[in-house]
Short mmCIF file of C-alpha atoms and ligand atoms in Angstrom, two decimals:
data_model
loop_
_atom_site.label_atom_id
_atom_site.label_comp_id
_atom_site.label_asym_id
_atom_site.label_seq_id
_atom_site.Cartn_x
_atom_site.Cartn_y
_atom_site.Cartn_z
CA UNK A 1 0.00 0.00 0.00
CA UNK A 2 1.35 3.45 -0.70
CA UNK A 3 0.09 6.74 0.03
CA UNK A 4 -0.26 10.27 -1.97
CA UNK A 5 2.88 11.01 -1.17
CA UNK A 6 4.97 7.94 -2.30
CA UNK A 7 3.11 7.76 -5.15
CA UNK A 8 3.79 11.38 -5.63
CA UNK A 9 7.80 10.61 -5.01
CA UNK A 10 7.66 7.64 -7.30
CA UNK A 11 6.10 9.94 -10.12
CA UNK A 12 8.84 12.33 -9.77
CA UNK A 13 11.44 9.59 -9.70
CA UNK A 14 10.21 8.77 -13.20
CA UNK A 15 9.49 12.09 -15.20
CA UNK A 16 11.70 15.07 -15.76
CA UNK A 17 10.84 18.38 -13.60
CA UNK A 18 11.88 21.68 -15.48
CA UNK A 19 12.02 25.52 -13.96
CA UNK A 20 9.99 27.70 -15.17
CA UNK A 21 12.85 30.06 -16.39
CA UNK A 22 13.90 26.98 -18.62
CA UNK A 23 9.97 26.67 -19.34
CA UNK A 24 10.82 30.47 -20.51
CA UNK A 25 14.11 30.31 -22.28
CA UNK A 26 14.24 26.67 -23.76
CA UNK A 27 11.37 24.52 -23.22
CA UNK A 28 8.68 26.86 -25.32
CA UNK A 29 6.50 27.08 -28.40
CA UNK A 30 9.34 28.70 -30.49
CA UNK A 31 11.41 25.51 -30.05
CA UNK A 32 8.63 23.12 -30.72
CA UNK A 33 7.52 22.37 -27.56
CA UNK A 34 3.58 21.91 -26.38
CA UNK A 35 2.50 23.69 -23.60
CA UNK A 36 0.17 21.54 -21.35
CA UNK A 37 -2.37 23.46 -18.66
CA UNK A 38 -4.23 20.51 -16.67
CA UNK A 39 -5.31 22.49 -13.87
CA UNK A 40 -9.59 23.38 -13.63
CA UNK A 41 -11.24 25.79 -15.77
CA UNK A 42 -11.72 28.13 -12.99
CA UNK A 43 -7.78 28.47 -12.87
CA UNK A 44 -7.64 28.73 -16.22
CA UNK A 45 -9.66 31.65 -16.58
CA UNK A 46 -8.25 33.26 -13.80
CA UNK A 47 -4.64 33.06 -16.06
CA UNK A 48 -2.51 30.88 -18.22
CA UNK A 49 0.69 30.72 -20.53
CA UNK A 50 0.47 32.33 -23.61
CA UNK A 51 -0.61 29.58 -26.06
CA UNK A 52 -1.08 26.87 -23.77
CA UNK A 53 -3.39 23.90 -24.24
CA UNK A 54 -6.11 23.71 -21.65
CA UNK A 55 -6.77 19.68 -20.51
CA UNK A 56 -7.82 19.57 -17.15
CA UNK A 57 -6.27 16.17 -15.30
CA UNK A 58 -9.20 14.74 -15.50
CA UNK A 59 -9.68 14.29 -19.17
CA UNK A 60 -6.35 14.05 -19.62
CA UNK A 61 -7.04 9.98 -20.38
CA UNK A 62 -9.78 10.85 -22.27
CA UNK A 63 -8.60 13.14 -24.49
CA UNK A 64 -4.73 12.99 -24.93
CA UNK A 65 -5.45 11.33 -28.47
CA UNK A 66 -7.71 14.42 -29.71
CA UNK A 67 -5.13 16.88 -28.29
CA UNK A 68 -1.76 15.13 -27.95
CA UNK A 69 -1.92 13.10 -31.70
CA UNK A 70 1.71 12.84 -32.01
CA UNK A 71 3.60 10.97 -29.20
CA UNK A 72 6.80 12.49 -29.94
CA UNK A 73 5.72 15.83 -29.92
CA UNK A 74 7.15 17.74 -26.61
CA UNK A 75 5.15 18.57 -24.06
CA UNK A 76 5.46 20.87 -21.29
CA UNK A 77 2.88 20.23 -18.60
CA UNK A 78 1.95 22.45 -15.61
CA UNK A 79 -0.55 23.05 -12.98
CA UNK A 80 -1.13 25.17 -10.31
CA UNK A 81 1.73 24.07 -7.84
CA UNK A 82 3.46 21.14 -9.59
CA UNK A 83 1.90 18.49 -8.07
CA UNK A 84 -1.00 17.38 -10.55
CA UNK A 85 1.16 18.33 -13.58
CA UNK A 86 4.02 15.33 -12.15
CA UNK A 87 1.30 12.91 -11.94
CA UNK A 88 -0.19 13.96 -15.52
CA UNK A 89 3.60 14.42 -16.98
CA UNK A 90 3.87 10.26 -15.80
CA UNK A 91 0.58 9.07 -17.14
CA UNK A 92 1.44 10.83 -20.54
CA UNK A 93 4.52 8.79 -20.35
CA UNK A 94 3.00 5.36 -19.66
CA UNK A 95 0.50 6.72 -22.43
CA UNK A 96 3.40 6.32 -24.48
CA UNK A 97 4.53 10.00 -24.47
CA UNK A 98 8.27 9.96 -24.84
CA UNK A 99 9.20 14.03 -24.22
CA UNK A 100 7.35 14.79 -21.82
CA UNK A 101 8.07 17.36 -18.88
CA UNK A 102 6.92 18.79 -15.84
CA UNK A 103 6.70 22.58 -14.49
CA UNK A 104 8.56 22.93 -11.31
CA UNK A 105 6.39 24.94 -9.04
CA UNK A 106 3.67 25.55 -11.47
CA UNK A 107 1.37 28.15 -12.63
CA UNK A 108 2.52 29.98 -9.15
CA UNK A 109 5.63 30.14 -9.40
CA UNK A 110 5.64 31.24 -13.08
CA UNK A 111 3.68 34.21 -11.74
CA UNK A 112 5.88 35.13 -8.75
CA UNK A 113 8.59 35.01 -10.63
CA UNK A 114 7.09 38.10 -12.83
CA UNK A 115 6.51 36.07 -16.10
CA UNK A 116 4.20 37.08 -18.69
CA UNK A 117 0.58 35.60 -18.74
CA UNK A 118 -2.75 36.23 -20.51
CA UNK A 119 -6.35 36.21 -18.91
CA UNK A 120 -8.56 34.84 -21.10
CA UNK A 121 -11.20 36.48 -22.86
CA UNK A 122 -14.81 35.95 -21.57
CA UNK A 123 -18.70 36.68 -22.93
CA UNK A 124 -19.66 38.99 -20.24
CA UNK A 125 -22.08 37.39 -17.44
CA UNK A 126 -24.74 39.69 -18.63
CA UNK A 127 -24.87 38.67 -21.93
CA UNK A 128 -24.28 34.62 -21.17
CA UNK A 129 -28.37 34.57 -21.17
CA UNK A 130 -28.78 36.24 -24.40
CA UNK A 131 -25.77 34.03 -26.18
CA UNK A 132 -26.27 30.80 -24.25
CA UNK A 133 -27.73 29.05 -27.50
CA UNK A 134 -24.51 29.92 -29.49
CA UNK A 135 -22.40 29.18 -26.29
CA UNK A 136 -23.95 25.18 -26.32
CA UNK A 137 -22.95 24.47 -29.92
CA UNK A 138 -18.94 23.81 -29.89
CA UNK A 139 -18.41 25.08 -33.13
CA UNK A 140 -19.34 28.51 -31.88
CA UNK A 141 -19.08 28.48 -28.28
CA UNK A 142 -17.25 30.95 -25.91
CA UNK A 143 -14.60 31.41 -28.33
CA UNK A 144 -16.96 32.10 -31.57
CA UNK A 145 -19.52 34.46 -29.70
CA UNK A 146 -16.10 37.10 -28.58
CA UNK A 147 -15.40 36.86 -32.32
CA UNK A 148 -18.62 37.44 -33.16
CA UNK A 149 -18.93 40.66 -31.05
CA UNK A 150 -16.03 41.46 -31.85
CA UNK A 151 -16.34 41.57 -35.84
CA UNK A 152 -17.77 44.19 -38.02
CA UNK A 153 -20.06 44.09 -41.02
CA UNK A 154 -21.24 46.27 -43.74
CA UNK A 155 -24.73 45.76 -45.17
CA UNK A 156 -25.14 47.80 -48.12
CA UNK A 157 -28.41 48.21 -48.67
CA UNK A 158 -30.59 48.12 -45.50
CA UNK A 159 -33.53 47.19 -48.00
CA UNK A 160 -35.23 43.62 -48.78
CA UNK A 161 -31.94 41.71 -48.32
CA UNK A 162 -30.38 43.91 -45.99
CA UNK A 163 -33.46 43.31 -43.26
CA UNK A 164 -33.01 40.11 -42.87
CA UNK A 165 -29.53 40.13 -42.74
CA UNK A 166 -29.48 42.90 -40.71
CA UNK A 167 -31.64 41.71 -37.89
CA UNK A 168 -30.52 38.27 -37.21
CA UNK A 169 -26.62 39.56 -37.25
CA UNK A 170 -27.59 41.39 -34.47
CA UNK A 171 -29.99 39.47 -32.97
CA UNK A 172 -26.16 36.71 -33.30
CA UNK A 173 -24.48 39.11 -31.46
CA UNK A 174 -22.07 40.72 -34.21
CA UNK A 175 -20.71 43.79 -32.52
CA UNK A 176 -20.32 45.98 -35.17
CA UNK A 177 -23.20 46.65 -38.16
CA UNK A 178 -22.25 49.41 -40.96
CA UNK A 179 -25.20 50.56 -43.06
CA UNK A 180 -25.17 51.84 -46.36
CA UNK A 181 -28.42 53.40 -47.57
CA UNK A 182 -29.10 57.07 -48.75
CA UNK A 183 -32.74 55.71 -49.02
CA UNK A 184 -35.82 57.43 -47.59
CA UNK A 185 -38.62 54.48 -46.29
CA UNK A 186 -41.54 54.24 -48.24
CA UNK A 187 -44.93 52.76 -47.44
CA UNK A 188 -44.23 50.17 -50.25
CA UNK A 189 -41.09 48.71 -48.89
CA UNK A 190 -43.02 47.65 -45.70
CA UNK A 191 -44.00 44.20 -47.36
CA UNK A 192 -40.86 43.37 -47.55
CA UNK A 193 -38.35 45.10 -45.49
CA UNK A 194 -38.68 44.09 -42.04
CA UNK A 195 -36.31 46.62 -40.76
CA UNK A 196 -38.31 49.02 -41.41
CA UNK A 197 -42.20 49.53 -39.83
CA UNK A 198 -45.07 51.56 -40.12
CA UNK A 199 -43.93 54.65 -38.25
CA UNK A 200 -40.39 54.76 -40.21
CA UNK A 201 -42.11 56.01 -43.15
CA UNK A 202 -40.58 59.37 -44.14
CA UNK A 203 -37.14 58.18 -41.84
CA UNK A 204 -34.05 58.01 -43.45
CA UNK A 205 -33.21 53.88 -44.17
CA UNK A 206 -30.63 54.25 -41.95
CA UNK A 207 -32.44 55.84 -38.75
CA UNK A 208 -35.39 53.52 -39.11
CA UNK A 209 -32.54 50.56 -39.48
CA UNK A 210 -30.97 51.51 -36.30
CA UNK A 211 -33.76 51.95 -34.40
CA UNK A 212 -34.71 48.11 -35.05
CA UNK A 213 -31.06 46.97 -34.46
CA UNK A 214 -31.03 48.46 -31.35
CA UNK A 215 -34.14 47.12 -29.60
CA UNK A 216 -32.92 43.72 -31.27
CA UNK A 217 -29.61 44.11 -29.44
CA UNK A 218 -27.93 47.17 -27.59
CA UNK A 219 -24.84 44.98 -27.26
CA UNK A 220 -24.75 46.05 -31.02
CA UNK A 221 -22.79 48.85 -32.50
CA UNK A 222 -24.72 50.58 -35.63
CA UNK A 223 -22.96 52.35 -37.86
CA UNK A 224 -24.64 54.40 -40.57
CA UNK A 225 -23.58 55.66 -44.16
CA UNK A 226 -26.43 57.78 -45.13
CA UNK A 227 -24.80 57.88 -48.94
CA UNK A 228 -25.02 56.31 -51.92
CA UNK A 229 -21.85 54.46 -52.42
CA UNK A 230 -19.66 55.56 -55.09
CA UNK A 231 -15.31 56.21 -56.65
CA UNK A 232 -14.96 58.61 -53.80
CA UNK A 233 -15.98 57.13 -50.96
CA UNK A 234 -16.34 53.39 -51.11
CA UNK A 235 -12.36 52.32 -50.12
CA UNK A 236 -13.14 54.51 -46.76
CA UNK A 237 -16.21 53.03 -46.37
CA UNK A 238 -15.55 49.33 -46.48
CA UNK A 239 -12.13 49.25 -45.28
CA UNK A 240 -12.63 48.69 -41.47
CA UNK A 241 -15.24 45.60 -41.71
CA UNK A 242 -14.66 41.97 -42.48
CA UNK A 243 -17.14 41.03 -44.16
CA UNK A 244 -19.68 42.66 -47.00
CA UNK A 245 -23.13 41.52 -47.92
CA UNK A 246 -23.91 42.94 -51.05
CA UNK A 247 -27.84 43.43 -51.24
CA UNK A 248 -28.40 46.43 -53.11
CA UNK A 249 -30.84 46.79 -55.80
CA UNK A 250 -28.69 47.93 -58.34
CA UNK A 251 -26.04 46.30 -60.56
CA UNK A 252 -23.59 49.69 -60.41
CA UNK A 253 -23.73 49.35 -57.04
CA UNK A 254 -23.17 45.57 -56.99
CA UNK A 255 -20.03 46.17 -59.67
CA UNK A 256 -18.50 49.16 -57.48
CA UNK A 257 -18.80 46.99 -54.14
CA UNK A 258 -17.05 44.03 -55.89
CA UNK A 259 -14.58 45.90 -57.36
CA UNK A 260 -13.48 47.96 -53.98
CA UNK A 261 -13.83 44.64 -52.07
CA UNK A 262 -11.21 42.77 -54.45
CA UNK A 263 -8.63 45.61 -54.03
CA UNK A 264 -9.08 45.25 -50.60
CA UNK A 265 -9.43 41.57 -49.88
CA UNK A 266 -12.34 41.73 -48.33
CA UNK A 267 -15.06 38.65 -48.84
CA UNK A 268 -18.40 39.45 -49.68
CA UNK A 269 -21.71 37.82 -49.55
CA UNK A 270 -24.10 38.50 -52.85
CA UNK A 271 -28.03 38.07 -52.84
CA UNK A 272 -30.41 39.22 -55.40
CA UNK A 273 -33.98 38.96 -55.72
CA UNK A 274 -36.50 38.52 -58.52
CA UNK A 275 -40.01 37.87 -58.55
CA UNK A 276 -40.14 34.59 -56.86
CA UNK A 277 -36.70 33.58 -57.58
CA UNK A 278 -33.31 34.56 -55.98
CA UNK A 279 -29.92 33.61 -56.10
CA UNK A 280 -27.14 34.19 -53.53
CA UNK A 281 -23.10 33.83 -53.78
CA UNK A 282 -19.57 34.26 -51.59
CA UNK A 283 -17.33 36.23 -53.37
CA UNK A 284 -13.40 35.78 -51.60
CA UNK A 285 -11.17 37.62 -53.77
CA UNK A 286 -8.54 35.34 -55.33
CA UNK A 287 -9.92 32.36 -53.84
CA UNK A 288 -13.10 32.11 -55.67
CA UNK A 289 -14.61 33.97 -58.41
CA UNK A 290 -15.52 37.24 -57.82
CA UNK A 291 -18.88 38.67 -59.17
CA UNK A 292 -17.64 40.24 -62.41
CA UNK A 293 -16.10 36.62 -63.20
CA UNK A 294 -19.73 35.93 -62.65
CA UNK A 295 -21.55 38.95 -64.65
CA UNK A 296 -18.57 40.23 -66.82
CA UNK A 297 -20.88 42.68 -68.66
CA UNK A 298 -24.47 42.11 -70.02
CA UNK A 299 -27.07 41.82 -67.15
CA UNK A 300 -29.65 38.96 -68.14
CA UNK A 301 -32.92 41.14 -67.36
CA UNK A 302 -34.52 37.53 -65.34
CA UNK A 303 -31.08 37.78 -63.33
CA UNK A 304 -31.62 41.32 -62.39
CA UNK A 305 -31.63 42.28 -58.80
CA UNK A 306 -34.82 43.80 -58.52
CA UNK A 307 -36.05 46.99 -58.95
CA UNK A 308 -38.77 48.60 -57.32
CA UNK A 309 -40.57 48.28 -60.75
CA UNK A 310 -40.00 44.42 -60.98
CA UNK A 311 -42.34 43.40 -57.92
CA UNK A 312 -40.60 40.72 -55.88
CA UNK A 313 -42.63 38.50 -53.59
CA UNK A 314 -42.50 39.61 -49.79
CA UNK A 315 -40.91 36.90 -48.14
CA UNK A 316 -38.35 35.78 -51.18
CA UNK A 317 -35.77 37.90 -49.21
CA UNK A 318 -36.33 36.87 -45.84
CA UNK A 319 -34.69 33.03 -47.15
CA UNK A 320 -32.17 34.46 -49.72
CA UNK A 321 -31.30 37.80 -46.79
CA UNK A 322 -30.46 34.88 -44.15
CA UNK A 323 -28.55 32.86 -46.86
CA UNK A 324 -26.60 35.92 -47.19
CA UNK A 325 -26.53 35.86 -42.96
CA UNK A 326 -25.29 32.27 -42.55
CA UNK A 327 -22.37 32.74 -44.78
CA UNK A 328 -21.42 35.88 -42.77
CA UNK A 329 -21.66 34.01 -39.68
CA UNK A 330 -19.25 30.97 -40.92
CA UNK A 331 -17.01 33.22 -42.64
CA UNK A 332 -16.59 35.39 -39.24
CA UNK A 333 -16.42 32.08 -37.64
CA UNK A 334 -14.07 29.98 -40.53
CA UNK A 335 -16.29 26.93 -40.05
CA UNK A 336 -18.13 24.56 -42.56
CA UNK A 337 -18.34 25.62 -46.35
CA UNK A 338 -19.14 28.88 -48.48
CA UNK A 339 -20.89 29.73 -51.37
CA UNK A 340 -17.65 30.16 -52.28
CA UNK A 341 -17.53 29.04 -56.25
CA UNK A 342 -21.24 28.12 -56.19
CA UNK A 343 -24.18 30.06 -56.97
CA UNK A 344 -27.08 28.94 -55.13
CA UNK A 345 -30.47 29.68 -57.27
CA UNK A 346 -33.86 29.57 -55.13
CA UNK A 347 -37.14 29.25 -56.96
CA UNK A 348 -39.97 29.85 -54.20
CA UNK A 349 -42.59 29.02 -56.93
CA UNK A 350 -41.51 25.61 -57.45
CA UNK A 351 -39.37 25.00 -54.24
CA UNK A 352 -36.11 23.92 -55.37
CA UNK A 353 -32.73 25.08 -54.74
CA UNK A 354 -30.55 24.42 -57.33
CA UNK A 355 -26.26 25.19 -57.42
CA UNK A 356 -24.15 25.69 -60.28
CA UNK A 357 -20.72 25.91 -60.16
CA UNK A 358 -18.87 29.12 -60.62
CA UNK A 359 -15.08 29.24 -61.88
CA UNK A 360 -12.92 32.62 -61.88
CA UNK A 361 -12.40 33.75 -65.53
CA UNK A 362 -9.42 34.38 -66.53
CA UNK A 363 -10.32 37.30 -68.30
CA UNK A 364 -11.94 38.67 -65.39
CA UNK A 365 -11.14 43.21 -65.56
CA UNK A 366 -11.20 42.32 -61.78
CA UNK A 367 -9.69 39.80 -60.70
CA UNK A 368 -7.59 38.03 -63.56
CA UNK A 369 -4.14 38.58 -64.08
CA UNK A 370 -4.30 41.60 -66.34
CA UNK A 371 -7.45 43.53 -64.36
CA UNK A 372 -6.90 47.05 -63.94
CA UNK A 373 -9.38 48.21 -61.05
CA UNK A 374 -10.53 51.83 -61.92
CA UNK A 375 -13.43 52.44 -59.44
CA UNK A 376 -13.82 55.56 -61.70
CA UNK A 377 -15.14 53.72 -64.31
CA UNK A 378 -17.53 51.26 -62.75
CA UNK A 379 -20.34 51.44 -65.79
CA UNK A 380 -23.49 52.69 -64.83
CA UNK A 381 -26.69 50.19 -65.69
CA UNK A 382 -30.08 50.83 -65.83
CA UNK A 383 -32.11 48.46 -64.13
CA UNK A 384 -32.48 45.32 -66.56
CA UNK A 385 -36.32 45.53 -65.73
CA UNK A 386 -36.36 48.97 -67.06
CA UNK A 387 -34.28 48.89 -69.19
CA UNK A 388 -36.45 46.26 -70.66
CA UNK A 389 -39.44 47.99 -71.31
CA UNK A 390 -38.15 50.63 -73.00
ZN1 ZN B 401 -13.29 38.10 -61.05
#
């Protein structure tokens, strides 16, 4: 029979204790090593090493394979005093670990000794209510919902696409929302555009917009472009957010918004509506096709994005505006898989969703390897639908 200590002493016997100034100056990340936190999660959050893995002792059976696939990889491991991390640091070895070590003195004396530490970021107890569906699913989590407040994006248009888009990126907790609308509301966008009610008739797009936003979520930043985007202010305007969802009803908008967003590397999310049909896209510049590789120059009238003139059935955008939503959500959140080289078509009449495959063209003015950007002379289109029945 032996007791916590011997068994404690035997450990010891059989592992290799390091200092934490060696921890500092040779056993690190930038010479390979694997740094190993198996204390709780409550000592975790309090502090940890820059980088480190968090397995509490517990799982560490459990879940070595998932976090520890290679067996030669070195591994650091610490706790709070040195104690659990020399019994971890010898089950790792008779897991079949061969470089393992153990933190002399732990997490404590790391910290006494004036070493450098971060606190981990946390979704403030106030809002763990409001985010506690995103917080159960592990592909968002903890993690996901601070990137999600903490990214920014631009909805130009805060029309029929831009609603829907709009309200559930708030209501998902993305901090910052940029609006781009120089539009007045009208009585007749009210069947459609959901950010917009009754008593924001005669309100600027953007005021009304805000307005809904913020009784959706205050945690939410709104900021608003009352201006039609154009060569002299659309690099300003799109600069500072991650990602765009292109939802404006016009195709020199759409062309100016691609254009900007490929000389600045910044994805964007298309949607256009029609009638009872819409089609939505994820344009990431240089990865995919862009939407000129798409639409190089003539505008199929059926494909235009629609006018006021066209008519467009009142819930069409609600499914193609929260396409356009999801992708902005995995994009901020780099899981699953875009619309990135597919165009997704929707026909609410019949039901179906078809894809078609989308290639960049090599002639692209855009994006190819002879474009020359000139936001100067993005061409100005009619609307296809009026254009049409001239
Ligand atoms: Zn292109």
């Amino acid at each position: 029979m032996s007791d916590f200590k011997e068994i404690l002493s035997q450990a010891k016997k059989q592992i290799t204790e390091v200092s934490v100034h060696e921890v500092r100056d040779k056993f690190n990340l930038s010479n390979g090593f694997m740094l190993l936190d198996v204390r709780e999660s409550d000592e975790w959050e309090q502090g940890h090493l820059d980088q480190a893995v968090f397995l509490p002792r517990g799982f560490l059976e459990v879940k070595a394979d998932k976090l520890l696939p290679d067996r030669q990889q070195p591994v650091v491991v610490y706790c709070a005093g040195g104690v659990r991390s020399a019994l971890a640091a010898k089950t790792l070895q008779d897991l079949g670990y061969s470089r393992v070590y153990s933190m002399r003195g732990g997490f404590g004396e790391w910290k006494n000794n004036g070493l450098p530490f971060v606190v981990p970021e946390k979704v403030g107890k106030d809002q763990w209510a409001r985010y506690s569906r995103h917080l159960r699913i592990p592909e968002v989590g903890e993690k996901g919902q601070l990137k999600l407040l903490k990214s920014k994006v631009l909805l130009v248009g805060a029309g029929g696409l831009g609603s829907p888009a709009g309200v559930y990126l708030a209501a998902s907790g993305v901090g910052t929302i940029g609006l781009v609308d120089d539009d007045v509301v009208d009585e007749s966008n009210l069947q459609r555009q959901i950010l917009h009610w009754t008593s924001s008739v005669g309100m600027p797009k953007v005021d009304s917009a805000r307005r809904t936003l913020f009784e959706v979520n205050p945690d939410v930043k709104v900021r608003m472009h009352q201006v039609r985007l154009d060569a002299s202010n659309v690099l300003d305007i799109i600069q500072d957010y991650d990602v765009i969802v292109s939802g404006s009803d016009n195709f020199t908008t759409a062309y100016m918004v691609n254009d900007a967003a490929v000389l600045l590397k910044k994805p964007v999310v298309y949607g256009s509506i029609f009638r009872f049909d819409g089609q939505a896209s994820t344009f990431i510049p240089y990865e995919g096709p862009c939407f000129r590789c798409l639409y190089a120059t003539a505008t199929p009238p059926e494909l235009a994005p629609s006018c006021d003139e066209a008519g467009v059935l009142g819930v069409l955008p609600g499914v193609i505006g929260l396409i356009q939503a999801t992708e902005v959500i995995k994009l901020l959140l780099n899981i699953g898989t875009t619309l990135s080289g597919r165009l997704l078509v929707y026909d609410a009449l019949e039901m179906t969703f078809r894809q078609f495959k989308l290639h960049r063209d090599s002639n692209c003015a855009t994006c190819g390897p002879n474009a020359h950007i000139d936001l100067e002379s993005v061409p100005q289109f009619v609307c296809a639908v009026q254009a049409t029945a001239k």
